[in-house]
């Protein structure tokens, strides 16, 4: 028995399922599992319902328990040997105690159920940056979702071979009880145990749990970075493609930017990833990125022909089987998924909990309702998506959701100033995580909920990577979400964000100068192409301005955040903060 086989045996003995099924990743298997899911009831609901196959080919609908609709950060733990290693950015329990707690929940938990074994690879198996993984689950929905999100099956089993070096993810939806719900990470053991939730980020363990929390720790040990970032290639009219990374907190438009249709003729965005990027220093000293995932797990509300036409095409494409919709509403007239932003409210609509939609004060689709769709359905998928070496990065964009303070765009002077800006960036919370929405919290590199070790060490690791890079990418900070006094968004966002990308390319190519400010470099007068936009001079000024009063308050918040990490905050960042303070006060 090799290590993979003995892991399966160990899990079978421990979890005590009625049957064990190891996924081979074939099309036939997907068909069979989808058929079965349409007959299977879990937690009082049929797992999948077939949607209108003419309008949404290969699409199926899943409705979750209403208590299980988002990531639960307060139930998520990083069980490093010491609290200090996990850092103030993570909940921590001593590993032995955590393991015992989880063992008591998991023991015999699959009695009467099927145990699905999901061998998978994050990244192209041919890439030296790819990682081998196995997830055990009792959820057929998770098994099918994983097939979309990762390279599942025979290829993964081959890649694991006789090796003992693979990630172990152990998942059970248990009884979907928030009192018995925990997502425990054991970075030192390359293992995650997740109990009591079927929701994406809690249950698809290849995603946030492995490819960010565990992988960020591996990256720290091994000299690379696992980041919450999109990867895109922006093609200019001369045919040249500039590769960007973009880090934004969940539900801040990452997927829209990843599949952007630029408003300018001759420009094109090629998609490589919409959520996670693994960054390595290539042999030539440049920063290279791969997307470890193979699917999009995107927020449905707000996705429409106007805001994200490419995603609408992706969702209606029929190349990869299946596509899943979770917790959207359903238009009962034509059996299609529906969500806020798609247009007029259909007459005969059932809401995300399956009841007739009548109370129009509440949304019909859950604000965090999602689609799960293969990247291979995406018409703008980059030819380089599967390149084992990844793509060379020229620009990194950090963003947050702020109604004030943060300007539309600002370029950082160098890598260290970029790391400072990213380490201190704030954003208003969204529906992607349970808890209060709209409160500003620091969310460094959009990694606050995903960094699997002490963020002070993480900042230092970022600075060190920069020192090793030969030609470090330029770093930009953006905010699409500025509001005016009346509470309306000033910047149109969505496809118009290509205006900002165009300016960034000009900067990367050295075609335009920049205006210095207290916080970084702004576009020079008229350098940002605003043609055809109806923006008042006053609003343009507001978008590209530093309000010292607002920044004084911001500095207090940054200091407060940094102070949690004590001596772990690298000196370079403390100096950068002091520098900013001097400029704002000066
Ligand atoms: O965490 S999920 O991957 O489920 C969604 C998100 O927050 O990006
Ligand atoms: Mn995300």
mmCIF file with all atom_site columns, N, CA, C and O in Angstrom, residues 460-492:
data_model
loop_
_atom_site.group_PDB
_atom_site.id
_atom_site.type_symbol
_atom_site.label_atom_id
_atom_site.label_alt_id
_atom_site.label_comp_id
_atom_site.label_asym_id
_atom_site.label_entity_id
_atom_site.label_seq_id
_atom_site.pdbx_PDB_ins_code
_atom_site.Cartn_x
_atom_site.Cartn_y
_atom_site.Cartn_z
_atom_site.occupancy
_atom_site.B_iso_or_equiv
_atom_site.pdbx_formal_charge
_atom_site.auth_seq_id
_atom_site.auth_comp_id
_atom_site.auth_asym_id
_atom_site.auth_atom_id
_atom_site.pdbx_PDB_model_num
ATOM 1   N N  . UNK A 1 460 ? 7.452   40.801 6.183   1.00 0.00 ? 460 UNK A N  1
ATOM 2   C CA . UNK A 1 460 ? 8.886   40.688 6.028   1.00 0.00 ? 460 UNK A CA 1
ATOM 3   C C  . UNK A 1 460 ? 9.233   39.803 4.817   1.00 0.00 ? 460 UNK A C  1
ATOM 4   O O  . UNK A 1 460 ? 10.143  40.112 4.046   1.00 0.00 ? 460 UNK A O  1
ATOM 5   N N  . UNK A 1 461 ? 8.468   38.731 4.669   1.00 0.00 ? 461 UNK A N  1
ATOM 6   C CA . UNK A 1 461 ? 8.665   37.820 3.528   1.00 0.00 ? 461 UNK A CA 1
ATOM 7   C C  . UNK A 1 461 ? 8.441   38.580 2.219   1.00 0.00 ? 461 UNK A C  1
ATOM 8   O O  . UNK A 1 461 ? 9.202   38.439 1.262   1.00 0.00 ? 461 UNK A O  1
ATOM 9   N N  . UNK A 1 462 ? 7.409   39.409 2.168   1.00 0.00 ? 462 UNK A N  1
ATOM 10  C CA . UNK A 1 462 ? 7.141   40.236 0.976   1.00 0.00 ? 462 UNK A CA 1
ATOM 11  C C  . UNK A 1 462 ? 8.338   41.143 0.669   1.00 0.00 ? 462 UNK A C  1
ATOM 12  O O  . UNK A 1 462 ? 8.769   41.240 -0.491  1.00 0.00 ? 462 UNK A O  1
ATOM 13  N N  . UNK A 1 463 ? 8.873   41.788 1.706   1.00 0.00 ? 463 UNK A N  1
ATOM 14  C CA . UNK A 1 463 ? 10.022  42.681 1.487   1.00 0.00 ? 463 UNK A CA 1
ATOM 15  C C  . UNK A 1 463 ? 11.211  41.882 0.947   1.00 0.00 ? 463 UNK A C  1
ATOM 16  O O  . UNK A 1 463 ? 11.903  42.327 0.024   1.00 0.00 ? 463 UNK A O  1
ATOM 17  N N  . UNK A 1 464 ? 11.412  40.694 1.506   1.00 0.00 ? 464 UNK A N  1
ATOM 18  C CA . UNK A 1 464 ? 12.546  39.858 1.068   1.00 0.00 ? 464 UNK A CA 1
ATOM 19  C C  . UNK A 1 464 ? 12.405  39.402 -0.376  1.00 0.00 ? 464 UNK A C  1
ATOM 20  O O  . UNK A 1 464 ? 13.384  39.354 -1.117  1.00 0.00 ? 464 UNK A O  1
ATOM 21  N N  . UNK A 1 465 ? 11.199  39.034 -0.769  1.00 0.00 ? 465 UNK A N  1
ATOM 22  C CA . UNK A 1 465 ? 10.966  38.627 -2.160  1.00 0.00 ? 465 UNK A CA 1
ATOM 23  C C  . UNK A 1 465 ? 11.375  39.785 -3.077  1.00 0.00 ? 465 UNK A C  1
ATOM 24  O O  . UNK A 1 465 ? 12.053  39.599 -4.089  1.00 0.00 ? 465 UNK A O  1
ATOM 25  N N  . UNK A 1 466 ? 10.969  40.996 -2.707  1.00 0.00 ? 466 UNK A N  1
ATOM 26  C CA . UNK A 1 466 ? 11.301  42.183 -3.521  1.00 0.00 ? 466 UNK A CA 1
ATOM 27  C C  . UNK A 1 466 ? 12.801  42.347 -3.689  1.00 0.00 ? 466 UNK A C  1
ATOM 28  O O  . UNK A 1 466 ? 13.283  42.723 -4.761  1.00 0.00 ? 466 UNK A O  1
ATOM 29  N N  . UNK A 1 467 ? 13.542  42.048 -2.622  1.00 0.00 ? 467 UNK A N  1
ATOM 30  C CA . UNK A 1 467 ? 15.001  42.205 -2.683  1.00 0.00 ? 467 UNK A CA 1
ATOM 31  C C  . UNK A 1 467 ? 15.625  41.197 -3.636  1.00 0.00 ? 467 UNK A C  1
ATOM 32  O O  . UNK A 1 467 ? 16.682  41.431 -4.203  1.00 0.00 ? 467 UNK A O  1
ATOM 33  N N  . UNK A 1 468 ? 14.956  40.054 -3.789  1.00 0.00 ? 468 UNK A N  1
ATOM 34  C CA . UNK A 1 468 ? 15.507  39.013 -4.674  1.00 0.00 ? 468 UNK A CA 1
ATOM 35  C C  . UNK A 1 468 ? 15.124  39.220 -6.134  1.00 0.00 ? 468 UNK A C  1
ATOM 36  O O  . UNK A 1 468 ? 15.706  38.606 -7.024  1.00 0.00 ? 468 UNK A O  1
ATOM 37  N N  . UNK A 1 469 ? 14.112  40.053 -6.386  1.00 0.00 ? 469 UNK A N  1
ATOM 38  C CA . UNK A 1 469 ? 13.636  40.231 -7.767  1.00 0.00 ? 469 UNK A CA 1
ATOM 39  C C  . UNK A 1 469 ? 14.574  41.144 -8.540  1.00 0.00 ? 469 UNK A C  1
ATOM 40  O O  . UNK A 1 469 ? 15.020  42.171 -8.017  1.00 0.00 ? 469 UNK A O  1
ATOM 41  N N  . UNK A 1 470 ? 14.816  40.772 -9.787  1.00 0.00 ? 470 UNK A N  1
ATOM 42  C CA . UNK A 1 470 ? 15.704  41.583 -10.614 1.00 0.00 ? 470 UNK A CA 1
ATOM 43  C C  . UNK A 1 470 ? 15.013  42.835 -11.096 1.00 0.00 ? 470 UNK A C  1
ATOM 44  O O  . UNK A 1 470 ? 15.544  43.923 -11.054 1.00 0.00 ? 470 UNK A O  1
ATOM 45  N N  . UNK A 1 471 ? 13.798  42.640 -11.572 1.00 0.00 ? 471 UNK A N  1
ATOM 46  C CA . UNK A 1 471 ? 13.078  43.767 -12.140 1.00 0.00 ? 471 UNK A CA 1
ATOM 47  C C  . UNK A 1 471 ? 11.674  43.773 -11.527 1.00 0.00 ? 471 UNK A C  1
ATOM 48  O O  . UNK A 1 471 ? 10.733  43.330 -12.155 1.00 0.00 ? 471 UNK A O  1
ATOM 49  N N  . UNK A 1 472 ? 11.544  44.241 -10.264 1.00 0.00 ? 472 UNK A N  1
ATOM 50  C CA . UNK A 1 472 ? 10.264  44.066 -9.573  1.00 0.00 ? 472 UNK A CA 1
ATOM 51  C C  . UNK A 1 472 ? 9.123   44.771 -10.297 1.00 0.00 ? 472 UNK A C  1
ATOM 52  O O  . UNK A 1 472 ? 9.324   45.843 -10.875 1.00 0.00 ? 472 UNK A O  1
ATOM 53  N N  . UNK A 1 473 ? 7.937   44.157 -10.298 1.00 0.00 ? 473 UNK A N  1
ATOM 54  C CA . UNK A 1 473 ? 6.775   44.803 -10.913 1.00 0.00 ? 473 UNK A CA 1
ATOM 55  C C  . UNK A 1 473 ? 6.476   46.138 -10.222 1.00 0.00 ? 473 UNK A C  1
ATOM 56  O O  . UNK A 1 473 ? 6.819   46.322 -9.060  1.00 0.00 ? 473 UNK A O  1
ATOM 57  N N  . UNK A 1 474 ? 5.829   47.030 -10.956 1.00 0.00 ? 474 UNK A N  1
ATOM 58  C CA . UNK A 1 474 ? 5.341   48.266 -10.340 1.00 0.00 ? 474 UNK A CA 1
ATOM 59  C C  . UNK A 1 474 ? 4.134   47.924 -9.476  1.00 0.00 ? 474 UNK A C  1
ATOM 60  O O  . UNK A 1 474 ? 3.350   47.037 -9.824  1.00 0.00 ? 474 UNK A O  1
ATOM 61  N N  . UNK A 1 475 ? 3.973   48.639 -8.382  1.00 0.00 ? 475 UNK A N  1
ATOM 62  C CA . UNK A 1 475 ? 2.834   48.385 -7.492  1.00 0.00 ? 475 UNK A CA 1
ATOM 63  C C  . UNK A 1 475 ? 1.880   49.587 -7.511  1.00 0.00 ? 475 UNK A C  1
ATOM 64  O O  . UNK A 1 475 ? 2.313   50.737 -7.380  1.00 0.00 ? 475 UNK A O  1
ATOM 65  N N  . UNK A 1 476 ? 0.599   49.298 -7.719  1.00 0.00 ? 476 UNK A N  1
ATOM 66  C CA . UNK A 1 476 ? -0.437  50.335 -7.745  1.00 0.00 ? 476 UNK A CA 1
ATOM 67  C C  . UNK A 1 476 ? -1.489  50.035 -6.683  1.00 0.00 ? 476 UNK A C  1
ATOM 68  O O  . UNK A 1 476 ? -1.728  48.876 -6.345  1.00 0.00 ? 476 UNK A O  1
ATOM 69  N N  . UNK A 1 477 ? -2.126  51.112 -6.185  1.00 0.00 ? 477 UNK A N  1
ATOM 70  C CA . UNK A 1 477 ? -3.238  50.935 -5.246  1.00 0.00 ? 477 UNK A CA 1
ATOM 71  C C  . UNK A 1 477 ? -4.470  51.594 -5.866  1.00 0.00 ? 477 UNK A C  1
ATOM 72  O O  . UNK A 1 477 ? -4.386  52.721 -6.356  1.00 0.00 ? 477 UNK A O  1
ATOM 73  N N  . UNK A 1 478 ? -5.592  50.882 -5.884  1.00 0.00 ? 478 UNK A N  1
ATOM 74  C CA . UNK A 1 478 ? -6.805  51.443 -6.490  1.00 0.00 ? 478 UNK A CA 1
ATOM 75  C C  . UNK A 1 478 ? -7.993  51.355 -5.536  1.00 0.00 ? 478 UNK A C  1
ATOM 76  O O  . UNK A 1 478 ? -7.995  50.600 -4.575  1.00 0.00 ? 478 UNK A O  1
ATOM 77  N N  . UNK A 1 479 ? -9.000  52.169 -5.849  1.00 0.00 ? 479 UNK A N  1
ATOM 78  C CA . UNK A 1 479 ? -10.267 52.130 -5.119  1.00 0.00 ? 479 UNK A CA 1
ATOM 79  C C  . UNK A 1 479 ? -11.375 52.516 -6.090  1.00 0.00 ? 479 UNK A C  1
ATOM 80  O O  . UNK A 1 479 ? -11.481 53.672 -6.479  1.00 0.00 ? 479 UNK A O  1
ATOM 81  N N  . UNK A 1 480 ? -12.168 51.525 -6.500  1.00 0.00 ? 480 UNK A N  1
ATOM 82  C CA . UNK A 1 480 ? -13.248 51.809 -7.471  1.00 0.00 ? 480 UNK A CA 1
ATOM 83  C C  . UNK A 1 480 ? -14.506 52.363 -6.774  1.00 0.00 ? 480 UNK A C  1
ATOM 84  O O  . UNK A 1 480 ? -15.496 52.630 -7.417  1.00 0.00 ? 480 UNK A O  1
ATOM 85  N N  . UNK A 1 481 ? -14.474 52.440 -5.447  1.00 0.00 ? 481 UNK A N  1
ATOM 86  C CA . UNK A 1 481 ? -15.740 52.561 -4.706  1.00 0.00 ? 481 UNK A CA 1
ATOM 87  C C  . UNK A 1 481 ? -15.960 53.906 -4.005  1.00 0.00 ? 481 UNK A C  1
ATOM 88  O O  . UNK A 1 481 ? -16.743 54.000 -3.064  1.00 0.00 ? 481 UNK A O  1
ATOM 89  N N  . UNK A 1 482 ? -15.255 54.952 -4.450  1.00 0.00 ? 482 UNK A N  1
ATOM 90  C CA . UNK A 1 482 ? -15.447 56.288 -3.867  1.00 0.00 ? 482 UNK A CA 1
ATOM 91  C C  . UNK A 1 482 ? -16.880 56.752 -4.028  1.00 0.00 ? 482 UNK A C  1
ATOM 92  O O  . UNK A 1 482 ? -17.480 56.572 -5.093  1.00 0.00 ? 482 UNK A O  1
ATOM 93  N N  . UNK A 1 483 ? -17.415 57.411 -2.996  1.00 0.00 ? 483 UNK A N  1
ATOM 94  C CA . UNK A 1 483 ? -18.786 57.938 -3.090  1.00 0.00 ? 483 UNK A CA 1
ATOM 95  C C  . UNK A 1 483 ? -18.792 59.453 -2.910  1.00 0.00 ? 483 UNK A C  1
ATOM 96  O O  . UNK A 1 483 ? -17.885 60.013 -2.281  1.00 0.00 ? 483 UNK A O  1
ATOM 97  N N  . UNK A 1 484 ? -19.821 60.109 -3.472  1.00 0.00 ? 484 UNK A N  1
ATOM 98  C CA . UNK A 1 484 ? -19.971 61.554 -3.257  1.00 0.00 ? 484 UNK A CA 1
ATOM 99  C C  . UNK A 1 484 ? -20.800 61.803 -1.995  1.00 0.00 ? 484 UNK A C  1
ATOM 100 O O  . UNK A 1 484 ? -21.190 60.865 -1.298  1.00 0.00 ? 484 UNK A O  1
ATOM 101 N N  . UNK A 1 485 ? -21.093 63.083 -1.733  1.00 0.00 ? 485 UNK A N  1
ATOM 102 C CA . UNK A 1 485 ? -21.819 63.430 -0.496  1.00 0.00 ? 485 UNK A CA 1
ATOM 103 C C  . UNK A 1 485 ? -23.183 62.750 -0.439  1.00 0.00 ? 485 UNK A C  1
ATOM 104 O O  . UNK A 1 485 ? -23.696 62.459 0.628   1.00 0.00 ? 485 UNK A O  1
ATOM 105 N N  . UNK A 1 486 ? -23.759 62.532 -1.625  1.00 0.00 ? 486 UNK A N  1
ATOM 106 C CA . UNK A 1 486 ? -25.099 61.922 -1.648  1.00 0.00 ? 486 UNK A CA 1
ATOM 107 C C  . UNK A 1 486 ? -25.047 60.399 -1.517  1.00 0.00 ? 486 UNK A C  1
ATOM 108 O O  . UNK A 1 486 ? -26.074 59.730 -1.474  1.00 0.00 ? 486 UNK A O  1
ATOM 109 N N  . UNK A 1 487 ? -23.838 59.867 -1.467  1.00 0.00 ? 487 UNK A N  1
ATOM 110 C CA . UNK A 1 487 ? -23.716 58.412 -1.307  1.00 0.00 ? 487 UNK A CA 1
ATOM 111 C C  . UNK A 1 487 ? -23.707 57.668 -2.638  1.00 0.00 ? 487 UNK A C  1
ATOM 112 O O  . UNK A 1 487 ? -23.816 56.445 -2.665  1.00 0.00 ? 487 UNK A O  1
ATOM 113 N N  . UNK A 1 488 ? -23.575 58.394 -3.754  1.00 0.00 ? 488 UNK A N  1
ATOM 114 C CA . UNK A 1 488 ? -23.489 57.712 -5.061  1.00 0.00 ? 488 UNK A CA 1
ATOM 115 C C  . UNK A 1 488 ? -22.026 57.436 -5.415  1.00 0.00 ? 488 UNK A C  1
ATOM 116 O O  . UNK A 1 488 ? -21.147 58.250 -5.113  1.00 0.00 ? 488 UNK A O  1
ATOM 117 N N  . UNK A 1 489 ? -21.800 56.306 -6.082  1.00 0.00 ? 489 UNK A N  1
ATOM 118 C CA . UNK A 1 489 ? -20.446 56.022 -6.552  1.00 0.00 ? 489 UNK A CA 1
ATOM 119 C C  . UNK A 1 489 ? -20.016 57.088 -7.554  1.00 0.00 ? 489 UNK A C  1
ATOM 120 O O  . UNK A 1 489 ? -20.785 57.457 -8.454  1.00 0.00 ? 489 UNK A O  1
ATOM 121 N N  . UNK A 1 490 ? -18.803 57.595 -7.397  1.00 0.00 ? 490 UNK A N  1
ATOM 122 C CA . UNK A 1 490 ? -18.310 58.617 -8.339  1.00 0.00 ? 490 UNK A CA 1
ATOM 123 C C  . UNK A 1 490 ? -17.785 57.951 -9.607  1.00 0.00 ? 490 UNK A C  1
ATOM 124 O O  . UNK A 1 490 ? -18.030 58.401 -10.715 1.00 0.00 ? 490 UNK A O  1
ATOM 125 N N  . UNK A 1 491 ? -17.052 56.880 -9.403  1.00 0.00 ? 491 UNK A N  1
ATOM 126 C CA . UNK A 1 491 ? -16.396 56.208 -10.535 1.00 0.00 ? 491 UNK A CA 1
ATOM 127 C C  . UNK A 1 491 ? -17.340 55.132 -11.097 1.00 0.00 ? 491 UNK A C  1
ATOM 128 O O  . UNK A 1 491 ? -17.913 54.356 -10.339 1.00 0.00 ? 491 UNK A O  1
ATOM 129 N N  . UNK A 1 492 ? -17.516 55.084 -12.433 1.00 0.00 ? 492 UNK A N  1
ATOM 130 C CA . UNK A 1 492 ? -18.466 54.111 -12.975 1.00 0.00 ? 492 UNK A CA 1
ATOM 131 C C  . UNK A 1 492 ? -18.044 52.655 -12.762 1.00 0.00 ? 492 UNK A C  1
ATOM 132 O O  . UNK A 1 492 ? -18.888 51.764 -12.709 1.00 0.00 ? 492 UNK A O  1
#
